[in-house]
Coordinates of C-alpha atoms in Angstrom, one line a residue:
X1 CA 73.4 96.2 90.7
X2 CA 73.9 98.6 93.5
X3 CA 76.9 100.6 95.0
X4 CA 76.8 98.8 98.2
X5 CA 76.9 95.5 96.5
X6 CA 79.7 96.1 94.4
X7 CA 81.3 97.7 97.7
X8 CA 80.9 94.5 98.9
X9 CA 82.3 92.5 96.7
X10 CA 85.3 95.3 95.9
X11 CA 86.3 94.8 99.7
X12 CA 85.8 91.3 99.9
X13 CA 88.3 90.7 97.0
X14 CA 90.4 93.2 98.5
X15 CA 91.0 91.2 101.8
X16 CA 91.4 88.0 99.9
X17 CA 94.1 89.6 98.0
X18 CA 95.7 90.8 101.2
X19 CA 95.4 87.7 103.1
X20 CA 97.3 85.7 100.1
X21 CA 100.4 88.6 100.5
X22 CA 100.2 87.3 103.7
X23 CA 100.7 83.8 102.7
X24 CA 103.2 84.8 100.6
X25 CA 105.0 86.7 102.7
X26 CA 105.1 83.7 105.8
X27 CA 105.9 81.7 102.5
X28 CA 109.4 83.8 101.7
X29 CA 110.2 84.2 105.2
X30 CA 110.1 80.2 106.0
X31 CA 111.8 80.3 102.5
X32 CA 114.9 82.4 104.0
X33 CA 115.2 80.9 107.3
X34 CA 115.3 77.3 105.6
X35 CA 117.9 78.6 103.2
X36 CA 120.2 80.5 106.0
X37 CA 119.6 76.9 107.9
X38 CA 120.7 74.9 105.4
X39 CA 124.1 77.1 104.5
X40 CA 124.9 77.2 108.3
X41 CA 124.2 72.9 108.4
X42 CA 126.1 72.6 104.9
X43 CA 129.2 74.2 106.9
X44 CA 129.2 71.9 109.6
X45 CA 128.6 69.1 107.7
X46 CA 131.6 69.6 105.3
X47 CA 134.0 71.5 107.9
X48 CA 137.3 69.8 109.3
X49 CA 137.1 69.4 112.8
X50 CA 133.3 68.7 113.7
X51 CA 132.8 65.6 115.8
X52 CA 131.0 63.1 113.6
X53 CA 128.0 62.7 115.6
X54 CA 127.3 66.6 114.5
X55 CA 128.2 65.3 111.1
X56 CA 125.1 63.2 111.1
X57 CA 122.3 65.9 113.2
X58 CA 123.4 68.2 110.4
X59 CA 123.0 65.4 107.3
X60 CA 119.7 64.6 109.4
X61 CA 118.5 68.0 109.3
X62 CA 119.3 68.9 106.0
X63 CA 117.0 66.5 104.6
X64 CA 113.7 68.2 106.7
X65 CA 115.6 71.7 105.3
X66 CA 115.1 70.3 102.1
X67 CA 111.9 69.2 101.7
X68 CA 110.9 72.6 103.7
X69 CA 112.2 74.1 101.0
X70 CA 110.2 72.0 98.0
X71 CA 107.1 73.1 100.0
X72 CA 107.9 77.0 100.1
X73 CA 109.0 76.9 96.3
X74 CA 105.9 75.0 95.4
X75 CA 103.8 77.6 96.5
X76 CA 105.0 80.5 95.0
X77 CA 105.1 78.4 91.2
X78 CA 101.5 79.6 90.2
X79 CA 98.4 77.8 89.7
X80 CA 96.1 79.6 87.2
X81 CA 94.8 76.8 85.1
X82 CA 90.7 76.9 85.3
X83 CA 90.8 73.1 86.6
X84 CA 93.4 73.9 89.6
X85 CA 91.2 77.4 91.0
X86 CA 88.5 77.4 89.4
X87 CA 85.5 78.3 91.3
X88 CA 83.6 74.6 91.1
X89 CA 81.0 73.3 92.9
X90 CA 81.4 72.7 96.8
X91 CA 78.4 73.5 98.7
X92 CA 80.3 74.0 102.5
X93 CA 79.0 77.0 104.5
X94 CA 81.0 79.0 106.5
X95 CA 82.1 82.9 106.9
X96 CA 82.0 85.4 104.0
X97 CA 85.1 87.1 105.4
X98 CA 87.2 83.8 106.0
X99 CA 89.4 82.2 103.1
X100 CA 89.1 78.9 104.2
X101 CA 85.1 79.0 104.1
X102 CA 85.2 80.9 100.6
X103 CA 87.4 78.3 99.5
X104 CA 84.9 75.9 99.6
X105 CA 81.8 77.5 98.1
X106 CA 80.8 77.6 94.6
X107 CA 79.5 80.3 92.8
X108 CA 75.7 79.6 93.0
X109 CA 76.2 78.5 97.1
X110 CA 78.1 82.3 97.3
X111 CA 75.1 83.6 95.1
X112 CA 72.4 81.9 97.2
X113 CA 73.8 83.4 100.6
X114 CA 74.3 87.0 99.4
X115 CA 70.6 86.2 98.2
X116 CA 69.7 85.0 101.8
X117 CA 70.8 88.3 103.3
X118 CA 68.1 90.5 101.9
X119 CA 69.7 93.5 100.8
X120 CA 70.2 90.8 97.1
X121 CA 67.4 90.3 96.4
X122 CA 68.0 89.9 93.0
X123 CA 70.3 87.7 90.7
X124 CA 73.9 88.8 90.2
X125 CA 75.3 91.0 87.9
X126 CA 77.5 89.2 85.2
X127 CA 80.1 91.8 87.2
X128 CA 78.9 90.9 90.3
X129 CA 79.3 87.2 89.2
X130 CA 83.0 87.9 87.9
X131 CA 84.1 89.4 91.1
X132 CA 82.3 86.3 93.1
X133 CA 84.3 83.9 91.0
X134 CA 87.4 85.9 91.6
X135 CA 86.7 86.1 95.3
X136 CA 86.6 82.4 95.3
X137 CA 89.3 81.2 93.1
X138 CA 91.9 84.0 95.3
X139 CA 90.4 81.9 98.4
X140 CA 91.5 78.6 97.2
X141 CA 94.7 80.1 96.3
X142 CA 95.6 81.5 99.9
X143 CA 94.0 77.9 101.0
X144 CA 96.8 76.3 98.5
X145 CA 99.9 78.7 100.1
X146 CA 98.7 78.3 103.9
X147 CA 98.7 74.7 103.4
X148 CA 101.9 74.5 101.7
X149 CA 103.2 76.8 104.6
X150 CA 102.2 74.5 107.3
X151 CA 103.9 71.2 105.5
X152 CA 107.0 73.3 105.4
X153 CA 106.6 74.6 108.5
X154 CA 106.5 70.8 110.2
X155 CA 108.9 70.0 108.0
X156 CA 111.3 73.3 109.1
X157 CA 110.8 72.4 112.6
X158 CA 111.6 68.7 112.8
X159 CA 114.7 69.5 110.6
X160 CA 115.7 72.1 113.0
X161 CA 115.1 70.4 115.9
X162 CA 116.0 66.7 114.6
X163 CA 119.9 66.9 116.1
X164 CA 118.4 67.5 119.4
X165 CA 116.2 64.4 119.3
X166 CA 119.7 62.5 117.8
X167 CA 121.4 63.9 120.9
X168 CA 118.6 62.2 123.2
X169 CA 119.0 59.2 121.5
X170 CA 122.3 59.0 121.5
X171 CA 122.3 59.8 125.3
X172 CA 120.1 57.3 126.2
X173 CA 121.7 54.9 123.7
X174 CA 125.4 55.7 125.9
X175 CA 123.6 55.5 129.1
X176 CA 122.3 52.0 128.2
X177 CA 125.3 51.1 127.0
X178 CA 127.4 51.9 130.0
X179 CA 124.4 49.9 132.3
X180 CA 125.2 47.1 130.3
X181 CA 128.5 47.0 130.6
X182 CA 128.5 47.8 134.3
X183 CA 125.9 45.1 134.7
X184 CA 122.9 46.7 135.9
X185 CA 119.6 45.5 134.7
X186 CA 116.5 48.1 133.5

């Protein structure tokens, strides 16, 4: 077991662990916005005088809020049962550096590339194998929260953006209506 190789594998855990902060910080802040989202639609759906046609964009939207939120929330329950991240067999090839690609090696393909490069010529160190297992299983986690953060994401967006595809509808819905009446033909 050299220096450089546990280098290696010392700043290759490090990144993984600072690319899942990441993910856990676009995590919270999709978190927040859904929340201050769904307090300002809660308000208009419950005030006085609102127009009932904002009554239903808001009831519309709150549901996409709310399943926005089960997505953020989800991610941040953790997931450290062996089954759920453990480092398993997958034998895709990818980038060293990039969480997805680590996410989807196992141990022996990760062994068998560092092996590859030359400067490994020899079999891991149970260390060295610890921290490769590590590497991996903090891979699939970021994998877990990215994905979770792009469901919400969609799910953010079409809930903010739902009353404006109502507002279309109902606009051509009136416009058709008021040709009909009128007697013009599409």
């Amino acid at each position: 077991m050299t220096s450089d190789r546990m280098n290696f594998l010392k700043e290759l855990l490090a990144r993984q662990f600072e690319v899942q902060k990441f993910a856990e910080a676009k995590n919270a802040a999709l978190l927040a916005a859904n929340l201050a989202s769904l307090t300002i639609y809660l308000s208009i759906l419950f005030a006085d005088h609102v127009y009932s046609v904002f009554r239903v964009y808001a009831a519309t939207s709150l549901f996409f809020f709310a399943v926005s939120i089960a997505f953020c929330v989800h991610s941040f329950l953790p997931k450290s049962r062996p089954n759920e991240v453990s480092a398993d067999d997958n034998d895709g090839n990818g980038s060293l550096l990039f969480y997805e690609d680590l996410s989807g090696l196992s141990i022996s393909k990760f062994s068998s590339i560092l092996n590859e490069s030359g400067s490994w010529s020899e079999g891991l160190s149970g260390l060295e194998k610890d921290y490769v297992e590590q590497i991996i299983i903090n891979a699939r986690i970021t994998r877990r929260k990215m994905t979770l953060f792009k469901f919400g994401m969609y799910a953010f967006v079409l809930g903010f953006f739902s009353p404006i595809v109502g507002a279309l509808f109902l606009l051509w819905n009136t416009i058709s209506d008021h040709r009909f009446k009128n007697g013009a033909s599409f």
